[in-house]
Short mmCIF file of N, CA and C in Angstrom, two decimals:
data_model
loop_
_atom_site.label_atom_id
_atom_site.label_comp_id
_atom_site.label_asym_id
_atom_site.label_seq_id
_atom_site.Cartn_x
_atom_site.Cartn_y
_atom_site.Cartn_z
N MET A 1265 0.85 -1.22 -0.11
CA MET A 1265 0.12 0.17 -0.08
C MET A 1265 0.85 1.41 0.06
N ALA A 1266 0.87 2.45 -0.13
CA ALA A 1266 1.37 3.41 -0.12
C ALA A 1266 0.41 4.55 0.24
N ASN A 1267 1.25 5.79 0.75
CA ASN A 1267 0.80 6.77 1.40
C ASN A 1267 -0.54 6.25 2.41
N GLU A 1268 0.41 5.74 3.55
CA GLU A 1268 -0.63 5.02 4.28
C GLU A 1268 -1.26 5.79 5.46
N GLN A 1269 0.28 7.29 5.89
CA GLN A 1269 -0.74 8.38 6.45
C GLN A 1269 -1.70 8.72 6.01
N SER A 1270 -1.90 8.96 4.73
CA SER A 1270 -3.52 9.35 4.65
C SER A 1270 -4.49 8.58 4.39
N LYS A 1271 -4.95 7.71 4.69
CA LYS A 1271 -6.17 6.52 4.56
C LYS A 1271 -7.07 6.42 5.60
N ASP A 1272 -7.14 6.36 5.94
CA ASP A 1272 -8.13 6.04 7.22
C ASP A 1272 -8.64 4.51 6.85
N PHE A 1273 -8.01 3.78 7.75
CA PHE A 1273 -7.73 2.48 7.79
C PHE A 1273 -8.91 1.55 8.16
N ASN A 1274 -8.64 2.27 9.18
CA ASN A 1274 -10.50 1.93 10.62
C ASN A 1274 -11.80 1.94 8.85
N ALA A 1275 -11.82 3.14 8.99
CA ALA A 1275 -12.60 3.06 7.61
C ALA A 1275 -13.29 2.07 6.96
N MET A 1276 -12.24 1.94 6.57
CA MET A 1276 -11.30 0.43 5.12
C MET A 1276 -12.27 -0.86 5.90
N LEU A 1277 -11.35 -0.75 7.34
CA LEU A 1277 -12.50 -2.02 8.19
C LEU A 1277 -13.46 -2.33 7.69
N GLN A 1278 -14.35 -1.55 8.40
CA GLN A 1278 -15.86 -1.04 8.64
C GLN A 1278 -16.55 -1.23 7.05
N ASN A 1279 -16.36 -0.81 5.90
CA ASN A 1279 -16.07 -1.13 4.34
C ASN A 1279 -16.68 -2.85 4.42
N SER A 1280 -17.82 -2.75 4.71
CA SER A 1280 -17.59 -4.12 3.85
C SER A 1280 -18.07 -4.44 2.12
N LYS A 1281 -17.66 -3.68 1.86
CA LYS A 1281 -18.07 -4.10 -0.23
C LYS A 1281 -19.83 -4.98 -0.36
N ASP A 1282 -20.92 -5.49 1.14
CA ASP A 1282 -21.56 -5.71 0.10
C ASP A 1282 -21.06 -7.43 0.54
N MET A 1283 -20.48 -7.32 1.54
CA MET A 1283 -19.83 -8.56 1.73
C MET A 1283 -20.07 -9.10 3.00
N PRO A 1284 -19.62 -10.64 3.47
CA PRO A 1284 -19.43 -11.37 2.69
C PRO A 1284 -20.75 -11.95 1.79
N LYS A 1285 -19.78 -12.77 0.73
CA LYS A 1285 -20.40 -12.97 0.05
C LYS A 1285 -20.09 -14.23 -1.29
N THR A 1286 -20.74 -15.10 -1.66
CA THR A 1286 -20.06 -16.10 -2.20
C THR A 1286 -20.16 -16.61 -3.95
N GLN A 1287 -19.18 -16.47 -4.52
CA GLN A 1287 -19.60 -16.31 -6.64
C GLN A 1287 -18.92 -17.54 -6.63
N VAL A 1288 -19.72 -17.58 -7.83
CA VAL A 1288 -19.57 -19.19 -8.29
C VAL A 1288 -18.64 -18.47 -10.10
N ILE A 1289 -17.67 -19.44 -10.08
CA ILE A 1289 -16.39 -19.07 -10.62
C ILE A 1289 -16.19 -20.72 -11.83
N THR A 1290 -15.93 -20.02 -13.24
CA THR A 1290 -16.19 -20.92 -14.47
C THR A 1290 -15.07 -21.21 -15.15
N ASP A 1291 -13.58 -20.47 -14.97
CA ASP A 1291 -12.73 -21.00 -15.33
C ASP A 1291 -11.91 -22.39 -15.21
N PRO A 1292 -12.00 -22.89 -15.98
CA PRO A 1292 -11.08 -24.34 -15.49
C PRO A 1292 -9.93 -24.58 -15.09
N ALA A 1293 -9.02 -23.18 -15.43
CA ALA A 1293 -7.49 -23.27 -14.58
C ALA A 1293 -8.16 -23.22 -13.25
N SER A 1294 -8.44 -22.04 -12.92
CA SER A 1294 -8.39 -20.96 -11.36
C SER A 1294 -9.89 -22.86 -11.06
N ILE A 1295 -10.31 -22.93 -11.15
CA ILE A 1295 -11.16 -24.11 -10.64
C ILE A 1295 -10.23 -25.20 -9.87
N GLN A 1296 -9.43 -25.48 -11.07
CA GLN A 1296 -8.49 -26.64 -10.72
C GLN A 1296 -6.99 -26.32 -10.18
N LYS A 1297 -7.28 -24.97 -10.32
CA LYS A 1297 -6.02 -24.32 -8.87
C LYS A 1297 -6.62 -24.04 -7.20
N TYR A 1298 -7.56 -24.06 -7.40
CA TYR A 1298 -8.23 -24.17 -6.16
C TYR A 1298 -9.35 -24.81 -5.33
N GLY A 1299 -9.38 -26.08 -6.34
CA GLY A 1299 -10.10 -26.76 -6.15
C GLY A 1299 -11.35 -26.99 -6.15
N GLY A 1300 -11.72 -26.14 -6.51
CA GLY A 1300 -13.34 -26.53 -6.72
C GLY A 1300 -14.13 -24.17 -6.96
N SER A 1301 -15.08 -24.34 -7.59
CA SER A 1301 -15.28 -23.39 -8.18
C SER A 1301 -16.29 -22.29 -7.09
N ARG A 1302 -17.00 -22.60 -6.28
CA ARG A 1302 -17.02 -21.69 -4.58
C ARG A 1302 -16.36 -20.79 -4.25
N MET A 1303 -16.25 -19.85 -4.98
CA MET A 1303 -15.14 -19.24 -4.07
C MET A 1303 -16.01 -17.50 -3.26
N TYR A 1304 -15.78 -18.03 -2.02
CA TYR A 1304 -16.44 -16.99 -0.98
C TYR A 1304 -14.97 -15.45 -0.41
N PHE A 1305 -15.55 -14.75 -0.65
CA PHE A 1305 -14.88 -13.32 -0.40
C PHE A 1305 -15.53 -12.85 0.85
N ALA A 1306 -14.78 -12.99 1.89
CA ALA A 1306 -14.93 -12.18 4.01
C ALA A 1306 -14.72 -11.09 3.77
N PRO A 1307 -15.76 -10.42 4.76
CA PRO A 1307 -15.20 -8.79 4.29
C PRO A 1307 -13.87 -7.66 5.59
N PRO A 1308 -13.20 -7.11 5.22
CA PRO A 1308 -11.85 -6.71 5.75
C PRO A 1308 -11.93 -6.87 7.04
N ILE A 1309 -13.67 -7.21 8.02
CA ILE A 1309 -14.00 -7.14 9.29
C ILE A 1309 -13.78 -8.58 10.13
N ALA A 1310 -14.09 -9.30 9.01
CA ALA A 1310 -14.33 -10.31 9.65
C ALA A 1310 -12.50 -11.32 10.05
N TYR A 1311 -11.51 -10.81 8.77
CA TYR A 1311 -9.97 -10.64 9.17
C TYR A 1311 -9.49 -10.48 10.39
N ASP A 1312 -9.84 -8.93 10.18
CA ASP A 1312 -9.50 -8.06 12.10
C ASP A 1312 -10.47 -9.20 13.30
N GLN A 1313 -11.74 -10.02 12.83
CA GLN A 1313 -11.59 -10.80 14.55
C GLN A 1313 -10.91 -12.05 14.06
N ALA A 1314 -10.03 -12.44 13.12
CA ALA A 1314 -10.31 -13.59 13.29
C ALA A 1314 -8.62 -13.42 13.47
N MET A 1315 -7.52 -12.38 13.69
CA MET A 1315 -6.56 -11.81 13.92
C MET A 1315 -6.53 -11.87 15.47
N ARG A 1316 -7.27 -11.46 16.19
CA ARG A 1316 -7.34 -11.45 17.23
C ARG A 1316 -7.86 -12.05 17.69
N ARG A 1317 -8.29 -13.04 17.49
CA ARG A 1317 -7.57 -14.52 18.27
C ARG A 1317 -6.93 -15.60 18.86
N VAL A 1318 -5.81 -15.11 17.77
CA VAL A 1318 -4.05 -15.63 17.68
C VAL A 1318 -3.56 -15.24 18.88
N PRO A 1319 -3.20 -16.39 20.45
CA PRO A 1319 -2.97 -15.54 21.40
C PRO A 1319 -1.19 -15.73 21.35
N PHE A 1320 -0.79 -14.81 22.21
CA PHE A 1320 -0.07 -14.91 22.92
C PHE A 1320 1.45 -16.11 22.09
N GLY A 1321 2.17 -15.20 21.31
CA GLY A 1321 2.91 -16.65 21.09
C GLY A 1321 3.25 -17.62 20.27
N ARG A 1322 1.52 -17.49 19.73
CA ARG A 1322 1.36 -18.63 18.53
C ARG A 1322 0.91 -17.57 17.09
N LEU A 1323 0.44 -18.48 16.30
CA LEU A 1323 0.82 -17.99 14.41
C LEU A 1323 -0.60 -18.45 14.25
N THR A 1324 -1.54 -17.26 12.97
CA THR A 1324 -1.87 -18.36 11.64
C THR A 1324 -1.26 -17.84 10.38
N THR A 1325 -1.63 -18.24 8.81
CA THR A 1325 -0.78 -18.19 7.95
C THR A 1325 -2.19 -17.24 7.56
N VAL A 1326 -2.30 -16.77 6.23
CA VAL A 1326 -3.23 -15.40 5.68
C VAL A 1326 -4.52 -16.94 5.41
N GLY A 1327 -3.70 -18.58 4.45
CA GLY A 1327 -3.83 -18.83 4.17
C GLY A 1327 -5.10 -20.20 4.70
N ALA A 1328 -4.38 -20.32 6.14
CA ALA A 1328 -5.14 -20.33 6.90
C ALA A 1328 -5.98 -19.93 7.81
N LEU A 1329 -6.04 -18.39 7.28
CA LEU A 1329 -7.58 -18.24 7.90
C LEU A 1329 -8.18 -17.72 6.65
N ARG A 1330 -8.50 -17.47 5.68
CA ARG A 1330 -9.70 -18.50 4.48
C ARG A 1330 -9.79 -19.62 4.05
N ALA A 1331 -8.87 -20.58 4.78
CA ALA A 1331 -9.42 -22.00 4.90
C ALA A 1331 -10.46 -21.62 6.08
N GLN A 1332 -10.84 -21.10 7.09
CA GLN A 1332 -11.63 -21.16 8.16
C GLN A 1332 -12.27 -20.54 7.03
N PHE A 1333 -12.50 -19.46 6.19
CA PHE A 1333 -13.78 -18.44 6.24
C PHE A 1333 -14.60 -20.21 5.10
N ALA A 1334 -13.72 -20.31 4.41
CA ALA A 1334 -14.44 -21.23 3.37
C ALA A 1334 -15.33 -22.35 4.03
N ARG A 1335 -14.21 -22.63 5.09
CA ARG A 1335 -15.20 -24.08 5.60
C ARG A 1335 -16.24 -23.28 5.89
N ALA A 1336 -16.41 -22.73 6.88
CA ALA A 1336 -17.88 -21.70 7.60
C ALA A 1336 -19.03 -21.35 6.85
N ALA A 1337 -17.66 -21.24 5.65
CA ALA A 1337 -19.32 -20.49 4.13
C ALA A 1337 -19.39 -21.53 3.80
N GLY A 1338 -19.16 -22.88 3.89
CA GLY A 1338 -19.24 -23.77 2.88
C GLY A 1338 -18.99 -23.70 1.39
N ALA A 1339 -18.11 -22.65 1.50
CA ALA A 1339 -17.66 -22.28 -0.74
C ALA A 1339 -16.11 -24.04 -0.14
N ASP A 1340 -15.59 -23.47 -1.44
CA ASP A 1340 -14.43 -24.37 -1.94
C ASP A 1340 -13.01 -23.66 -0.96
N PHE A 1341 -13.12 -22.27 -1.24
CA PHE A 1341 -12.14 -21.52 -1.35
C PHE A 1341 -12.06 -19.75 -1.14
N THR A 1342 -11.59 -19.09 -0.52
CA THR A 1342 -11.49 -18.22 0.04
C THR A 1342 -11.03 -17.07 -1.27
N GLU A 1343 -10.92 -16.17 -1.92
CA GLU A 1343 -10.33 -15.15 -2.13
C GLU A 1343 -9.39 -14.46 -2.09
N PRO A 1344 -7.97 -14.80 -2.87
CA PRO A 1344 -7.03 -15.27 -2.10
C PRO A 1344 -6.71 -13.09 -2.22
N ILE A 1345 -6.87 -13.40 -3.20
CA ILE A 1345 -6.47 -11.07 -3.51
C ILE A 1345 -6.47 -10.68 -2.15
N THR A 1346 -7.63 -10.75 -2.20
CA THR A 1346 -8.62 -9.79 -1.53
C THR A 1346 -8.27 -9.99 -0.05
N ALA A 1347 -8.00 -10.64 0.60
CA ALA A 1347 -7.35 -11.78 2.00
C ALA A 1347 -5.84 -10.68 2.16
N GLY A 1348 -4.95 -11.29 1.04
CA GLY A 1348 -4.30 -9.93 1.93
C GLY A 1348 -4.33 -8.96 1.47
N VAL A 1349 -4.72 -8.18 1.57
CA VAL A 1349 -5.03 -6.68 0.76
C VAL A 1349 -6.41 -6.65 2.53
N PHE A 1350 -7.23 -7.30 2.82
CA PHE A 1350 -7.62 -6.75 3.93
C PHE A 1350 -6.75 -7.29 5.33
N VAL A 1351 -5.87 -8.11 5.21
CA VAL A 1351 -5.07 -8.94 6.69
C VAL A 1351 -4.23 -7.67 6.74
N SER A 1352 -3.55 -6.53 5.58
CA SER A 1352 -2.60 -5.55 5.50
C SER A 1352 -3.27 -4.57 6.15
N ILE A 1353 -5.37 -3.91 6.05
CA ILE A 1353 -5.56 -3.59 6.80
C ILE A 1353 -6.05 -3.42 7.73
N ALA A 1354 -5.92 -4.63 8.55
CA ALA A 1354 -6.55 -4.67 9.27
C ALA A 1354 -5.37 -4.31 10.49
N ALA A 1355 -3.58 -4.39 9.74
CA ALA A 1355 -2.06 -4.26 10.28
C ALA A 1355 -2.48 -3.29 10.99
N TRP A 1356 -3.25 -2.03 9.86
CA TRP A 1356 -3.18 -0.55 9.44
C TRP A 1356 -4.45 -0.41 10.83
N ALA A 1357 -5.48 -0.28 9.99
CA ALA A 1357 -6.15 -0.16 11.16
C ALA A 1357 -6.01 0.21 12.41
N SER A 1358 -4.81 -1.26 13.02
CA SER A 1358 -5.28 -1.02 14.27
C SER A 1358 -3.06 -0.51 14.51
N GLU A 1359 -2.62 0.15 14.04
CA GLU A 1359 -1.37 0.81 14.03
C GLU A 1359 -1.74 2.35 14.66
N GLN A 1360 -3.73 2.65 13.63
CA GLN A 1360 -4.44 3.98 13.66
C GLN A 1360 -4.80 3.80 15.26
N ARG A 1361 -4.69 3.51 15.98
CA ARG A 1361 -5.75 3.07 16.79
C ARG A 1361 -5.25 3.40 18.50
N GLN A 1362 -5.81 4.06 18.86
CA GLN A 1362 -4.01 4.30 20.36
C GLN A 1362 -5.41 3.35 20.92
N GLN A 1363 -5.91 2.30 21.32
CA GLN A 1363 -6.04 1.83 22.29
C GLN A 1363 -6.65 -0.21 21.06
N ASP A 1364 -7.48 -1.03 21.73
CA ASP A 1364 -8.17 -2.41 20.66
C ASP A 1364 -6.54 -2.70 20.13
N GLU A 1365 -5.75 -3.03 20.26
CA GLU A 1365 -4.33 -3.34 19.18
C GLU A 1365 -5.33 -4.99 19.12
N THR A 1366 -4.38 -4.99 17.49
CA THR A 1366 -5.26 -6.23 16.93
C THR A 1366 -3.97 -7.31 17.09
N PRO A 1367 -3.68 -7.64 17.69
CA PRO A 1367 -2.15 -8.76 17.21
C PRO A 1367 -1.37 -8.91 15.77
N TRP A 1368 -1.80 -8.17 14.65
CA TRP A 1368 -1.73 -8.25 13.51
C TRP A 1368 0.15 -9.09 13.20
N TRP A 1369 0.83 -9.22 13.27
CA TRP A 1369 2.33 -9.48 13.78
C TRP A 1369 2.08 -11.16 13.88
N ARG A 1370 1.30 -11.90 14.24
CA ARG A 1370 1.03 -12.09 14.55
C ARG A 1370 0.79 -13.68 12.97
N THR A 1371 0.22 -13.02 12.21
CA THR A 1371 -0.20 -13.94 10.83
C THR A 1371 0.69 -13.39 10.12
N LEU A 1372 1.51 -14.80 9.27
CA LEU A 1372 1.98 -14.44 8.97
C LEU A 1372 1.97 -14.94 7.21
N LYS A 1373 2.52 -15.02 6.16
CA LYS A 1373 1.97 -14.71 4.65
C LYS A 1373 2.69 -16.39 4.56
N ALA A 1374 2.24 -17.34 3.41
CA ALA A 1374 2.26 -18.70 3.40
C ALA A 1374 4.02 -19.07 4.19
N ASN A 1375 4.26 -20.23 4.04
CA ASN A 1375 5.80 -20.58 4.99
C ASN A 1375 5.41 -20.15 6.03
N GLY A 1376 5.47 -19.03 6.29
CA GLY A 1376 5.63 -18.75 8.00
C GLY A 1376 6.48 -17.95 7.68
N GLU A 1377 6.30 -16.90 6.13
CA GLU A 1377 7.13 -15.54 5.63
C GLU A 1377 6.44 -14.71 6.47
N LEU A 1378 7.86 -13.50 6.91
CA LEU A 1378 7.55 -12.49 6.84
C LEU A 1378 6.95 -11.27 5.90
N ASN A 1379 5.49 -10.22 6.73
CA ASN A 1379 4.70 -9.50 5.50
C ASN A 1379 5.31 -8.11 5.52
N PRO A 1380 5.59 -7.44 4.15
CA PRO A 1380 7.22 -6.81 4.46
C PRO A 1380 5.56 -5.26 4.74
N LYS A 1381 4.33 -5.84 3.81
CA LYS A 1381 4.23 -4.61 3.40
C LYS A 1381 2.52 -4.24 5.47
N TYR A 1382 3.35 -5.20 6.21
CA TYR A 1382 2.50 -4.92 7.18
C TYR A 1382 2.94 -2.94 7.90
N PRO A 1383 2.34 -2.70 8.88
CA PRO A 1383 2.86 -1.24 9.50
C PRO A 1383 4.71 -1.38 10.17
N GLY A 1384 5.55 -0.41 9.71
CA GLY A 1384 6.42 -0.87 10.06
C GLY A 1384 7.62 -1.67 9.91
N GLY A 1385 6.97 -2.77 8.77
CA GLY A 1385 7.79 -3.51 8.06
C GLY A 1385 8.66 -4.55 9.08
N ILE A 1386 9.28 -5.19 8.03
CA ILE A 1386 9.95 -6.85 8.44
C ILE A 1386 10.21 -6.27 10.16
N GLU A 1387 10.81 -4.96 9.40
CA GLU A 1387 11.52 -5.27 11.02
C GLU A 1387 11.00 -4.96 12.28
N ALA A 1388 10.07 -3.95 11.77
CA ALA A 1388 8.48 -4.46 13.19
C ALA A 1388 7.76 -5.12 13.27
N GLN A 1389 6.96 -5.97 12.61
CA GLN A 1389 7.38 -7.69 12.67
C GLN A 1389 7.83 -8.28 13.54
N ARG A 1390 8.84 -7.77 13.00
CA ARG A 1390 10.19 -9.41 14.21
C ARG A 1390 10.33 -8.76 15.05
N ALA A 1391 10.91 -7.89 16.06
CA ALA A 1391 10.05 -7.42 17.11
C ALA A 1391 9.11 -7.78 17.96
N ARG A 1392 8.32 -8.00 16.51
CA ARG A 1392 7.56 -8.45 17.31
C ARG A 1392 6.87 -9.57 17.92
N LEU A 1393 7.08 -10.37 17.41
CA LEU A 1393 7.47 -11.74 17.30
C LEU A 1393 8.48 -12.42 17.71
N GLU A 1394 9.96 -12.18 17.49
CA GLU A 1394 11.33 -12.26 18.55
C GLU A 1394 10.87 -12.40 20.32
N ALA A 1395 9.68 -10.56 20.54
CA ALA A 1395 9.20 -10.63 21.81
C ALA A 1395 8.17 -11.98 22.07
N GLU A 1396 8.13 -12.78 21.24
CA GLU A 1396 6.69 -13.21 21.97
C GLU A 1396 8.01 -14.67 21.89
N GLY A 1397 8.97 -14.70 20.86
CA GLY A 1397 9.63 -16.30 21.86
C GLY A 1397 9.88 -16.64 20.97
N HIS A 1398 9.92 -16.01 19.26
CA HIS A 1398 9.58 -16.54 17.76
C HIS A 1398 11.34 -16.31 17.34
N THR A 1399 11.96 -17.39 16.79
CA THR A 1399 13.33 -17.41 15.83
C THR A 1399 13.28 -16.63 14.35
N ILE A 1400 13.88 -15.52 13.74
CA ILE A 1400 13.35 -15.44 12.86
C ILE A 1400 14.35 -15.97 11.92
N LEU A 1401 14.90 -16.60 10.28
CA LEU A 1401 15.58 -16.05 10.28
C LEU A 1401 15.86 -15.74 8.79
N GLN A 1402 16.38 -15.63 7.75
CA GLN A 1402 17.12 -14.73 7.00
C GLN A 1402 16.96 -15.63 5.40
N LYS A 1403 16.26 -15.62 4.66
CA LYS A 1403 16.95 -16.92 3.10
C LYS A 1403 16.71 -16.13 1.77
N GLY A 1404 17.51 -16.23 1.04
CA GLY A 1404 17.98 -15.27 -0.16
C GLY A 1404 19.12 -14.95 -0.12
N ARG A 1405 20.05 -14.05 -0.76
CA ARG A 1405 20.81 -13.27 -1.08
C ARG A 1405 21.07 -11.88 -1.53
N THR A 1406 20.02 -11.92 -2.43
CA THR A 1406 19.59 -11.14 -3.33
C THR A 1406 17.75 -10.40 -3.69
N ASN A 1407 17.27 -11.60 -3.02
CA ASN A 1407 15.67 -12.17 -2.43
C ASN A 1407 15.92 -11.90 -1.45
N ILE A 1408 15.89 -11.85 -0.65
CA ILE A 1408 16.45 -11.40 0.96
C ILE A 1408 14.47 -11.54 1.49
N ARG A 1409 14.50 -13.01 2.06
CA ARG A 1409 13.24 -13.18 2.72
C ARG A 1409 12.90 -12.98 3.78
N TYR A 1410 12.44 -13.18 4.87
CA TYR A 1410 12.63 -13.49 6.62
C TYR A 1410 11.15 -14.85 6.59
N PHE A 1411 11.46 -15.10 7.85
CA PHE A 1411 10.54 -15.94 8.02
C PHE A 1411 10.46 -16.31 9.24
N VAL A 1412 10.07 -17.21 9.91
CA VAL A 1412 9.90 -18.30 11.05
C VAL A 1412 10.13 -19.16 11.38
N LYS A 1413 11.46 -19.81 12.59
CA LYS A 1413 11.70 -20.77 12.00
C LYS A 1413 10.97 -21.96 13.16
N ASP A 1414 11.08 -22.59 12.49
CA ASP A 1414 9.89 -24.51 12.32
C ASP A 1414 7.76 -23.39 12.99
N TYR A 1415 7.91 -22.02 12.54
CA TYR A 1415 6.15 -21.96 12.69
C TYR A 1415 5.65 -22.72 12.85
N GLN A 1416 6.10 -24.05 12.12
CA GLN A 1416 3.82 -24.64 12.05
C GLN A 1416 3.24 -25.68 13.92
N LYS A 1417 5.27 -25.84 14.47
CA LYS A 1417 5.02 -26.00 15.53
C LYS A 1417 4.29 -25.41 16.29
N SER A 1418 4.14 -23.56 16.33
CA SER A 1418 3.18 -23.16 17.02
C SER A 1418 1.32 -22.01 16.28
N LEU A 1419 1.16 -23.48 15.69
CA LEU A 1419 -0.12 -22.78 14.59
C LEU A 1419 -0.58 -23.23 15.09
N PHE A 1420 -1.80 -21.71 15.50
CA PHE A 1420 -3.12 -21.56 16.38
C PHE A 1420 -4.35 -21.58 15.04
N GLU A 1421 -5.26 -23.23 15.28
CA GLU A 1421 -5.84 -23.22 14.68
C GLU A 1421 -7.01 -22.43 14.88
N PRO A 1422 -7.03 -21.93 13.93
CA PRO A 1422 -8.36 -20.75 13.29
C PRO A 1422 -9.87 -21.67 14.57
N GLY A 1423 -10.71 -20.86 15.14
CA GLY A 1423 -11.63 -21.00 15.34
C GLY A 1423 -11.70 -22.42 16.73
N ALA A 1424 -10.12 -22.48 17.36
CA ALA A 1424 -10.17 -23.31 17.92
C ALA A 1424 -10.37 -22.02 19.80
N PRO A 1425 -10.14 -22.92 20.62
CA PRO A 1425 -10.11 -21.78 22.06
C PRO A 1425 -8.15 -22.10 22.10
N GLY A 1426 -7.81 -20.94 22.45
CA GLY A 1426 -6.82 -19.89 23.23
C GLY A 1426 -5.72 -21.56 23.25
#
């Protein structure tokens, strides 16, 4: 995202944009890629609410949140592009509030990767995760990326009690 300081992310978080909704897709390649034709769109606030349930020291991924929403809606999958955007909106909205924080740093990209689009970039997410006991690994020489070591051991099942 760009110009984060000039945007009202809390207003974006509350804008459901006619979601939730389910759409049937007909593109054979997409159906094969995602394992079905029923695509679910969760509203931004749903991502914020799900991210808030991840307890201290535990982690989730955008993919796990998407899978949870699809199961709950009886869909085959949750639309991936809006999922990534809405997770970032939840993070930035939390940063704009003076209280009532959403623990956005506990939501990782695929394979335990840190998200450079979060407030403060990789450095802020890394500091928060290390403060909760996680070890961060750097991978790559030119395209450097960061991952939580053994992130699978700390995964929190969305919808499960803490």
